[in-house]
PDB file of C-alpha atoms in Angstrom:
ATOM      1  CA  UNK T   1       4.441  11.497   0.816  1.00 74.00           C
ATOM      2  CA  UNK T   2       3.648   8.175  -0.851  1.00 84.00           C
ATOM      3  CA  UNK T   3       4.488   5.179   0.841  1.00 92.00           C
ATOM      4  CA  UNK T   4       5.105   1.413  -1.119  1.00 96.00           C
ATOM      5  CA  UNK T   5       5.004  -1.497   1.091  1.00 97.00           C
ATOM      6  CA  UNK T   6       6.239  -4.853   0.028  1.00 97.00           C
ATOM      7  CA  UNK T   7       5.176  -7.590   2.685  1.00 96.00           C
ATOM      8  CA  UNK T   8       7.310 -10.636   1.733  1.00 96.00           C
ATOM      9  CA  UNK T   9      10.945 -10.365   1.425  1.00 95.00           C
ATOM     10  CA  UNK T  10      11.042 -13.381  -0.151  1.00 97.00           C
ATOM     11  CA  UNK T  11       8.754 -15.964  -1.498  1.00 97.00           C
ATOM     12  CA  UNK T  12       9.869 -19.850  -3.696  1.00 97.00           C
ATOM     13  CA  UNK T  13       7.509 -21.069  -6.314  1.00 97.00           C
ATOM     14  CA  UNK T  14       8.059 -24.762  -8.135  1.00 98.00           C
ATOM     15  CA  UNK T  15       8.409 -24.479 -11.651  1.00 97.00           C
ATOM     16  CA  UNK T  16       5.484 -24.061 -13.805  1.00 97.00           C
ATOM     17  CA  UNK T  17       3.187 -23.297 -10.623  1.00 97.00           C
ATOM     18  CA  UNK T  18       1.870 -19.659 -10.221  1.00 98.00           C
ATOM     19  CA  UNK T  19       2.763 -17.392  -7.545  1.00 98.00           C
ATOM     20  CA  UNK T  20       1.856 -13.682  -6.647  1.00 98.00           C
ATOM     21  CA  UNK T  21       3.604 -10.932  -4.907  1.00 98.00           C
ATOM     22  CA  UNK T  22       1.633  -8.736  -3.146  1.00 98.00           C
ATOM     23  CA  UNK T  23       2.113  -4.794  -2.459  1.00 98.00           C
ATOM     24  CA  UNK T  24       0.160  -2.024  -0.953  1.00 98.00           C
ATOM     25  CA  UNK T  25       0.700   1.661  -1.061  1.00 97.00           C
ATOM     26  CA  UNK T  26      -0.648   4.819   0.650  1.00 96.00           C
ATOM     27  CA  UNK T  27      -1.861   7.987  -1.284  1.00 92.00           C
ATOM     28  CA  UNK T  28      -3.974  11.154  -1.267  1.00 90.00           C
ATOM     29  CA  UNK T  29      -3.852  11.558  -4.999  1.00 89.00           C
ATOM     30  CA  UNK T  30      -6.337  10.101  -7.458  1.00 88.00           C
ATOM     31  CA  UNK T  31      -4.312  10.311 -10.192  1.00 88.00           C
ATOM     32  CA  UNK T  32      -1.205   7.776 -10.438  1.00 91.00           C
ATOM     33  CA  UNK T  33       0.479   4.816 -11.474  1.00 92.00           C
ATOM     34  CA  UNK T  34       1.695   1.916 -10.327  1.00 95.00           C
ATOM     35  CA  UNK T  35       4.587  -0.576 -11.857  1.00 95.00           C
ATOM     36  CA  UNK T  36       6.437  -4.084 -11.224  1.00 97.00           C
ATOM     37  CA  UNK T  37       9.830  -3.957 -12.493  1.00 96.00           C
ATOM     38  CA  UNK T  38      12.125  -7.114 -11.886  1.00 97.00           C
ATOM     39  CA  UNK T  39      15.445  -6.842 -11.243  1.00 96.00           C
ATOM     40  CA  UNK T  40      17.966 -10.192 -12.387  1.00 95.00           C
ATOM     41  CA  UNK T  41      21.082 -11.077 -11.006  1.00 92.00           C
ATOM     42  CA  UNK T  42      22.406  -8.747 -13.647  1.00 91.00           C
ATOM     43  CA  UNK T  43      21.125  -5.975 -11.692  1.00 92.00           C
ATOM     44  CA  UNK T  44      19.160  -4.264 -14.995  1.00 92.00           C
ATOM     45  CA  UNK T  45      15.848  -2.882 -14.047  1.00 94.00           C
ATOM     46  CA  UNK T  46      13.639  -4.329 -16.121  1.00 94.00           C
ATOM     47  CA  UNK T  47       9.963  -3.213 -16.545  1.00 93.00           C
ATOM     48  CA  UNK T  48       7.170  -6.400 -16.257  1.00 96.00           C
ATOM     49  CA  UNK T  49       3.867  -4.108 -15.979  1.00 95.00           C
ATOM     50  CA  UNK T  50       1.957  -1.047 -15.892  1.00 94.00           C
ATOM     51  CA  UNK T  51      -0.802  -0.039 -14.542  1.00 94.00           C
ATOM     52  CA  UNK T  52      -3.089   3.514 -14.121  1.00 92.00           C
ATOM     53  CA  UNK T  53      -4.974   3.921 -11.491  1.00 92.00           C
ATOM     54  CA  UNK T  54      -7.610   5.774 -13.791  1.00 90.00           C
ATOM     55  CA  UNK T  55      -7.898   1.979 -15.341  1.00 90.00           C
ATOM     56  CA  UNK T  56     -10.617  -0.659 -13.568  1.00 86.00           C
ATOM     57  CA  UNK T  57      -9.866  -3.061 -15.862  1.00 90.00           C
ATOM     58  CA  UNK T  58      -6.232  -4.925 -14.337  1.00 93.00           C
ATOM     59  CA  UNK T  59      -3.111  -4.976 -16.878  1.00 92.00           C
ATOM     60  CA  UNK T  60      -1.836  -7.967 -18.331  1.00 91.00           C
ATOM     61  CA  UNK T  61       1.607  -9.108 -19.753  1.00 91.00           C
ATOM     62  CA  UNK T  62       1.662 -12.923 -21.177  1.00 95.00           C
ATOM     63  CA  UNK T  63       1.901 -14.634 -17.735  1.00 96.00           C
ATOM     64  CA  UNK T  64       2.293 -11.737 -15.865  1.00 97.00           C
ATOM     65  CA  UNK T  65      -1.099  -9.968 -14.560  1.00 96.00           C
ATOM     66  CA  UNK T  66      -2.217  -7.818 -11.965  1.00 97.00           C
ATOM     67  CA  UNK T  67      -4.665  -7.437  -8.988  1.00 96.00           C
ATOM     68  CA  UNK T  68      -5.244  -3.879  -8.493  1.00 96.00           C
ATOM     69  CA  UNK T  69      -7.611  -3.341  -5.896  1.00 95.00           C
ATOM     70  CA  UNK T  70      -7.976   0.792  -5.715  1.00 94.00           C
ATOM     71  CA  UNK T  71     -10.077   1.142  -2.574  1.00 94.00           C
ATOM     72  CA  UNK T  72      -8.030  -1.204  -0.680  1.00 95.00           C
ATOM     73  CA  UNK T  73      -4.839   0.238  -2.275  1.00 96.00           C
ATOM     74  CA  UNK T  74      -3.348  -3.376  -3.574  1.00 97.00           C
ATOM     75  CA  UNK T  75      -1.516  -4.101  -6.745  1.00 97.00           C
ATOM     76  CA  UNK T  76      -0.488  -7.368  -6.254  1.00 97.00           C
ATOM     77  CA  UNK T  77       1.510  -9.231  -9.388  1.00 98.00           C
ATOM     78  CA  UNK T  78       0.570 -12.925 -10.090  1.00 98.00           C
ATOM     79  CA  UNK T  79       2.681 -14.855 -12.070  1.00 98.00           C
ATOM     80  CA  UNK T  80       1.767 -18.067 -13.942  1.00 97.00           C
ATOM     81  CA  UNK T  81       3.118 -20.826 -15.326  1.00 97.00           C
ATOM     82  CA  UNK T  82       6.403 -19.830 -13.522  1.00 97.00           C
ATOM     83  CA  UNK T  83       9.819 -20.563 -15.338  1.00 97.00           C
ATOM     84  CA  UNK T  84      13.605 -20.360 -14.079  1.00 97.00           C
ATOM     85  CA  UNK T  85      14.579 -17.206 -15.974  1.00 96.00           C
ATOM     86  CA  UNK T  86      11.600 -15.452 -13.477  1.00 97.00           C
ATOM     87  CA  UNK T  87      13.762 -15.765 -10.457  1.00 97.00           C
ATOM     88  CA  UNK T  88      14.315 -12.238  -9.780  1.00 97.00           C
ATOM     89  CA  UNK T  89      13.755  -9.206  -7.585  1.00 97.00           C
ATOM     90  CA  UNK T  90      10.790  -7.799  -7.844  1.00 98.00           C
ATOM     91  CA  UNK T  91      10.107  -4.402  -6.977  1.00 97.00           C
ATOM     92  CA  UNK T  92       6.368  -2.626  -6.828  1.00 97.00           C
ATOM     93  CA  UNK T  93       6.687   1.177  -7.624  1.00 95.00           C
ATOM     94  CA  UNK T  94       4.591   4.113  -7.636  1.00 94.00           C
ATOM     95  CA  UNK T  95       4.181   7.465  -9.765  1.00 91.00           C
ATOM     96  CA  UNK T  96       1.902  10.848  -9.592  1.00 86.00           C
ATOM     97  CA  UNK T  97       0.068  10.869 -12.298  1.00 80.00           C
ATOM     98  CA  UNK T  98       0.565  14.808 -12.171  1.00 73.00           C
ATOM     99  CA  UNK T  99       3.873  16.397 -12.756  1.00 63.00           C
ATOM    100  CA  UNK T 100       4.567  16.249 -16.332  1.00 57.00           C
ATOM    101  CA  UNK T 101       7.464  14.675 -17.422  1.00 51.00           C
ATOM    102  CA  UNK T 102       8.733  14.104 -13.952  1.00 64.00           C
ATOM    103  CA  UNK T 103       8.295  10.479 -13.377  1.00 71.00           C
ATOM    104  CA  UNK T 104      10.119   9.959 -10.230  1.00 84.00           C
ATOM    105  CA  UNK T 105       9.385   6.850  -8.520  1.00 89.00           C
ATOM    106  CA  UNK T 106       8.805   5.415  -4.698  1.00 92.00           C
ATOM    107  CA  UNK T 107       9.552   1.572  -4.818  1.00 94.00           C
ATOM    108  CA  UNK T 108       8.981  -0.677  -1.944  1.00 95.00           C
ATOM    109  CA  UNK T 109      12.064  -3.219  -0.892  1.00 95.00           C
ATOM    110  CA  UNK T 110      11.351  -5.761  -2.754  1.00 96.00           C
ATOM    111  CA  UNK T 111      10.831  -9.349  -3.067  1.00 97.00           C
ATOM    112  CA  UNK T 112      12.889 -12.168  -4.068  1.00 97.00           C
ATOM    113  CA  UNK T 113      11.305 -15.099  -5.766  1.00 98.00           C
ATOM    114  CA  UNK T 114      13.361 -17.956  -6.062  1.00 97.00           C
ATOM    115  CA  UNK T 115      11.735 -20.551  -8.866  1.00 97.00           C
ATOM    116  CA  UNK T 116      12.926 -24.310  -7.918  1.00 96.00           C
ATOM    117  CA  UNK T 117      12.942 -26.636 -10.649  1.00 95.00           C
TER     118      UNK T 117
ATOM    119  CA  UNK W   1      21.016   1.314 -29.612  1.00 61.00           C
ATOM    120  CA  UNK W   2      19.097   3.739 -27.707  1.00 68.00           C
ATOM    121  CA  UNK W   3      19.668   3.420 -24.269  1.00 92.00           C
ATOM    122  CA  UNK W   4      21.464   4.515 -21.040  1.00 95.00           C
ATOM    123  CA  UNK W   5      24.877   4.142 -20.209  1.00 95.00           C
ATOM    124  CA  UNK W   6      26.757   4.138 -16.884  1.00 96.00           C
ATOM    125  CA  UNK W   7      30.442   4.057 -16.308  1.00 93.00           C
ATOM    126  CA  UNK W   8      32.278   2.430 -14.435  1.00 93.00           C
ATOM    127  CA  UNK W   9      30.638  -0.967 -13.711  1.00 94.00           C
ATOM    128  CA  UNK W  10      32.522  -0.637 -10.806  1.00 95.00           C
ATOM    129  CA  UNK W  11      34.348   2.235  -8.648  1.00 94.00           C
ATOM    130  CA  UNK W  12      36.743   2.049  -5.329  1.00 93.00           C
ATOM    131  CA  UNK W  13      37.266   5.062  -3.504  1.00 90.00           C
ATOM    132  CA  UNK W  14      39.100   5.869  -0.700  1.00 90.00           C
ATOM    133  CA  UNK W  15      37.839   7.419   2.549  1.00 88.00           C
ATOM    134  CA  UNK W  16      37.472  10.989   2.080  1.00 87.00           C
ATOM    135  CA  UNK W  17      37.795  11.490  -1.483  1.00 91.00           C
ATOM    136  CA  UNK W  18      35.254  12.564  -3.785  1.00 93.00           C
ATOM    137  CA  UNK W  19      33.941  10.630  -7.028  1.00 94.00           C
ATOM    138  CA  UNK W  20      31.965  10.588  -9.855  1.00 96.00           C
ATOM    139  CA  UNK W  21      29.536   8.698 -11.314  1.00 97.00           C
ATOM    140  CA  UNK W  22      28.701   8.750 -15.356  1.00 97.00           C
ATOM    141  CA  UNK W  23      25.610   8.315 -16.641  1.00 98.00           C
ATOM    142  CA  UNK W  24      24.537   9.030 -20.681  1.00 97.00           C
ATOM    143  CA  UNK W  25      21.340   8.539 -22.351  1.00 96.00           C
ATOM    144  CA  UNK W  26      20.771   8.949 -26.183  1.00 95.00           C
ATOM    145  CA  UNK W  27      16.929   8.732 -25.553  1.00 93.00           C
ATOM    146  CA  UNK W  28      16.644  12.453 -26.345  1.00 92.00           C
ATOM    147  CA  UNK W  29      14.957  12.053 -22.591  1.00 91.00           C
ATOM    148  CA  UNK W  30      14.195  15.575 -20.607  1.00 90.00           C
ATOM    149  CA  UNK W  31      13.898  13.802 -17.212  1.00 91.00           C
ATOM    150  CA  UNK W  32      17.308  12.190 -15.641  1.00 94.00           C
ATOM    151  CA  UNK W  33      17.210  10.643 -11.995  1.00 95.00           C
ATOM    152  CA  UNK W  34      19.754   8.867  -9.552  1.00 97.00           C
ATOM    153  CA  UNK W  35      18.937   6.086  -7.609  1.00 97.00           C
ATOM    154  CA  UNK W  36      20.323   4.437  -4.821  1.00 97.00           C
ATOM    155  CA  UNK W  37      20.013   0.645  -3.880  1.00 96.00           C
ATOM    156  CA  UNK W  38      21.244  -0.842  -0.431  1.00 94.00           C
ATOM    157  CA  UNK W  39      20.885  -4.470   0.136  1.00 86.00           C
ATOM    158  CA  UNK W  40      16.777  -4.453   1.641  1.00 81.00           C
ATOM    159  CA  UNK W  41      16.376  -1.302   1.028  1.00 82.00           C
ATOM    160  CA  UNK W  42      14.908  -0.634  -2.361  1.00 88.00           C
ATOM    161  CA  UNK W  43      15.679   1.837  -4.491  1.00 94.00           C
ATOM    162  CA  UNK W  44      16.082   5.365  -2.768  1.00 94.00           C
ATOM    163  CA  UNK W  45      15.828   8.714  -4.869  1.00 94.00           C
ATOM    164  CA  UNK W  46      19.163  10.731  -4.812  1.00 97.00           C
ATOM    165  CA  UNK W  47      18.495  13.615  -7.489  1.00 96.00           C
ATOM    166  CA  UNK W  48      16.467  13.835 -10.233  1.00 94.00           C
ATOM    167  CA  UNK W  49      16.502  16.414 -13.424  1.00 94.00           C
ATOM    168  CA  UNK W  50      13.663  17.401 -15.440  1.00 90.00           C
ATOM    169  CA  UNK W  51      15.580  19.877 -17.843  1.00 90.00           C
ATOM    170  CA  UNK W  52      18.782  20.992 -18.913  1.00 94.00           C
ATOM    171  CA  UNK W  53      20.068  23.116 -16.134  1.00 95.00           C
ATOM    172  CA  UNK W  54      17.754  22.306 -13.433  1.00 93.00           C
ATOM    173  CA  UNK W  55      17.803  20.074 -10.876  1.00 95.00           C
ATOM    174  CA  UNK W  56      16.005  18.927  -7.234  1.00 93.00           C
ATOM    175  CA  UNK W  57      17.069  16.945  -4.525  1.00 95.00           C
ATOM    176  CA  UNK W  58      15.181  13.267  -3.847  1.00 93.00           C
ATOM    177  CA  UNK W  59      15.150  11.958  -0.636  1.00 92.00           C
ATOM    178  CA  UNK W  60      18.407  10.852   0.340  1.00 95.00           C
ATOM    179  CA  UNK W  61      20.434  13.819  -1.268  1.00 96.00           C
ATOM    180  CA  UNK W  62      22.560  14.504   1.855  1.00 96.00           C
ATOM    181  CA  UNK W  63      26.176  13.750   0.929  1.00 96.00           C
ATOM    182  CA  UNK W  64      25.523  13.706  -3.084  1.00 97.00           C
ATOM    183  CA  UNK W  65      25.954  16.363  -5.793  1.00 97.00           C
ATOM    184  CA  UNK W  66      24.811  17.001  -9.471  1.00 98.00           C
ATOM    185  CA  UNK W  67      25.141  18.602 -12.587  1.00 97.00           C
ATOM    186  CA  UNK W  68      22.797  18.829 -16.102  1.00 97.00           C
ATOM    187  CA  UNK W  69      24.679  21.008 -18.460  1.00 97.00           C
ATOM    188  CA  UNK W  70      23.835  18.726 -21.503  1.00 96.00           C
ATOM    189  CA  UNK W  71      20.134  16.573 -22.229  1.00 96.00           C
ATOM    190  CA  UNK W  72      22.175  13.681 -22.701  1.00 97.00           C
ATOM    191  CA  UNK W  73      24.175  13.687 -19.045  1.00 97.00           C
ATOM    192  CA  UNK W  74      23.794  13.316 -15.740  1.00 98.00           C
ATOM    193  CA  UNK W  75      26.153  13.097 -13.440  1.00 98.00           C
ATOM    194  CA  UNK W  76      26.372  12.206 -10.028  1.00 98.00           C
ATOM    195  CA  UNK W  77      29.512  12.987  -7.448  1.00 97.00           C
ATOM    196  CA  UNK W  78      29.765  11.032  -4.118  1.00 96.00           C
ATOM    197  CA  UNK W  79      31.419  14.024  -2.224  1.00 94.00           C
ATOM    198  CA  UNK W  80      33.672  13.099   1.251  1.00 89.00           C
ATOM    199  CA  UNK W  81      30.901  14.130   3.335  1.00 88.00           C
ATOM    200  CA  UNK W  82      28.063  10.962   2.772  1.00 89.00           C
ATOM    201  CA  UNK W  83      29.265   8.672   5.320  1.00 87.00           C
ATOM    202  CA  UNK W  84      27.805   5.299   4.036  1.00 90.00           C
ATOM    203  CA  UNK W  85      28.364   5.751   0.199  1.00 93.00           C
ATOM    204  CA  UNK W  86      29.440   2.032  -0.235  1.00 95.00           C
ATOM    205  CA  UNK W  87      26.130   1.054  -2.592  1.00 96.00           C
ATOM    206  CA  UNK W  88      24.882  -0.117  -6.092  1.00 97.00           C
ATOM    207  CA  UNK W  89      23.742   3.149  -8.080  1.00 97.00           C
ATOM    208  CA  UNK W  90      21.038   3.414 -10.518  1.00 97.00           C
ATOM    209  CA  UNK W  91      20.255   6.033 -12.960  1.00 97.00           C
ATOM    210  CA  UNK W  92      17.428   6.283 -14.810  1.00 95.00           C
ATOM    211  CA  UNK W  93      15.861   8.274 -17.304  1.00 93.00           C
ATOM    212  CA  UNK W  94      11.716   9.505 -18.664  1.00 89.00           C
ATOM    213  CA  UNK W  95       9.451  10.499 -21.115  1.00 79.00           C
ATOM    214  CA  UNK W  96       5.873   9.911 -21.695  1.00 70.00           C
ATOM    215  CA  UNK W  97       4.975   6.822 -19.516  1.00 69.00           C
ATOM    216  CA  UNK W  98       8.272   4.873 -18.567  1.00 79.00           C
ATOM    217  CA  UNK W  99      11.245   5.177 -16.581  1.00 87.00           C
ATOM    218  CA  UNK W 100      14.588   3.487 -18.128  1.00 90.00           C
ATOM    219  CA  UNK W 101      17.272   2.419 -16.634  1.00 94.00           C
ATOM    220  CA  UNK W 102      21.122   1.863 -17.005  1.00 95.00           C
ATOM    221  CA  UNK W 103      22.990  -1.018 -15.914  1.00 95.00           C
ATOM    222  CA  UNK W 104      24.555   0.392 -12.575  1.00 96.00           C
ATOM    223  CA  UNK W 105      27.663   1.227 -10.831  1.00 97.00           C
ATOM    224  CA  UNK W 106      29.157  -0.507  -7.543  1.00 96.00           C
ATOM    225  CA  UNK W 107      30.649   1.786  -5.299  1.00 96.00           C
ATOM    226  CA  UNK W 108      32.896   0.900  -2.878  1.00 94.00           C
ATOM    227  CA  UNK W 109      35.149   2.696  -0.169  1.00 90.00           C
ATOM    228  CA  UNK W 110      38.065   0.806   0.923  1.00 86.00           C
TER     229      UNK W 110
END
């Protein structure tokens, strides 16, 4: 079974400074994908980024990018130029790649970045 | 708007009864899952469907049962026999390349 491992439970970052969230995962398969989804106080799951493993090059979203280190089994998010409204959970997830439409995912436990102003 | 919907925001139950969860999608989505979220915890997999009438158990289905007689619905009871059920429940639902989710319910036994 596929594990997700998030390391820090929580983590601050100052305003405008970047900070990244790191996550490692354990698979046999070749074939998957990994995700960051950030979850508000509002408690709606909200996708940031996407990655497949099948990809070298690493996925970015505006200030949001990726370190996805395949070998070492790292996707770690980095987030720049940080702003209030990116105080959040943040939860890595993983996905087979086979399956067809079934898309379930394994998330790690999160992290909670708090953004001081 | 497309999207999934969840009812109630929030549910009390009392000790021993059974409950149900909604959840409704209008994504024309074949895969429907249930997710459960404890405080450091994550977000465990309860049941998921991947077509109309069929349906597997996740990780954490002990305690938990479901139905998928329509495409559009997917509900999930909270029978008297999970002993923890107090949690924040997510469903979700898939196509090609992204899961979405609805807004949650809070359960809680008093």
């Amino acid at each position: 079974a596929q594990t997700v491992t998030q390391s820090q439970p929580e983590m601050s970052v100052q305003e405008a400074e970047t900070v990244t969230l790191s996550c490692t995962y354990d698979t046999s398969e070749s074939d998957y994908y990994l995700f960051w989804y950030k979850q508000p106080p509002s408690r709606q799951m909200i996708l940031v980024i996407r990655q497949e493993a099948y990809k070298q090059q690493n996925a970015t979203e505006n200030r949001f990018s990726v370190n996805f280190q395949k070998a070492a089994k790292s996707f770690s998010l980095k987030i720049s130029d940080s702003q209030l409204g990116d105080a959040a959970m943040y939860f890595c997830a993983y996905r087979s790649g086979s399956g067809g439409s079934n898309y379930k995912l394994t998330f790690g436990k999160g992290t909670l970045l708090t953004v001081n102003p | 708007d497309g999207g999934i919907t969840q009812s109630p925001k929030y549910l009390f139950r009392k000790e021993g009864q059974n409950v149900t969860l909604s959840c409704e999608q209008n994504l024309n989505h074949d895969a429907m899952y249930w997710y459960r979220q404890d405080p450091g915890q994550g977000l465990r997999l309860i049941y998921y469907s991947q077509i109309v009438n069929d349906f597997q158990k996740g990780d954490i289905a002990e305690g938990y049962s479901v139905s998928r007689e329509k495409k559009e619905s997917f509900p999930l009871t909270v029978t008297s026999a999970q002993k923890n059920p107090t949690a924040f429940y997510l469903c979700a639902s898939s196509a090609n390349s992204e899961a979405f989710f609805g807004q949650g319910t809070r359960l809680t036994v008093v």
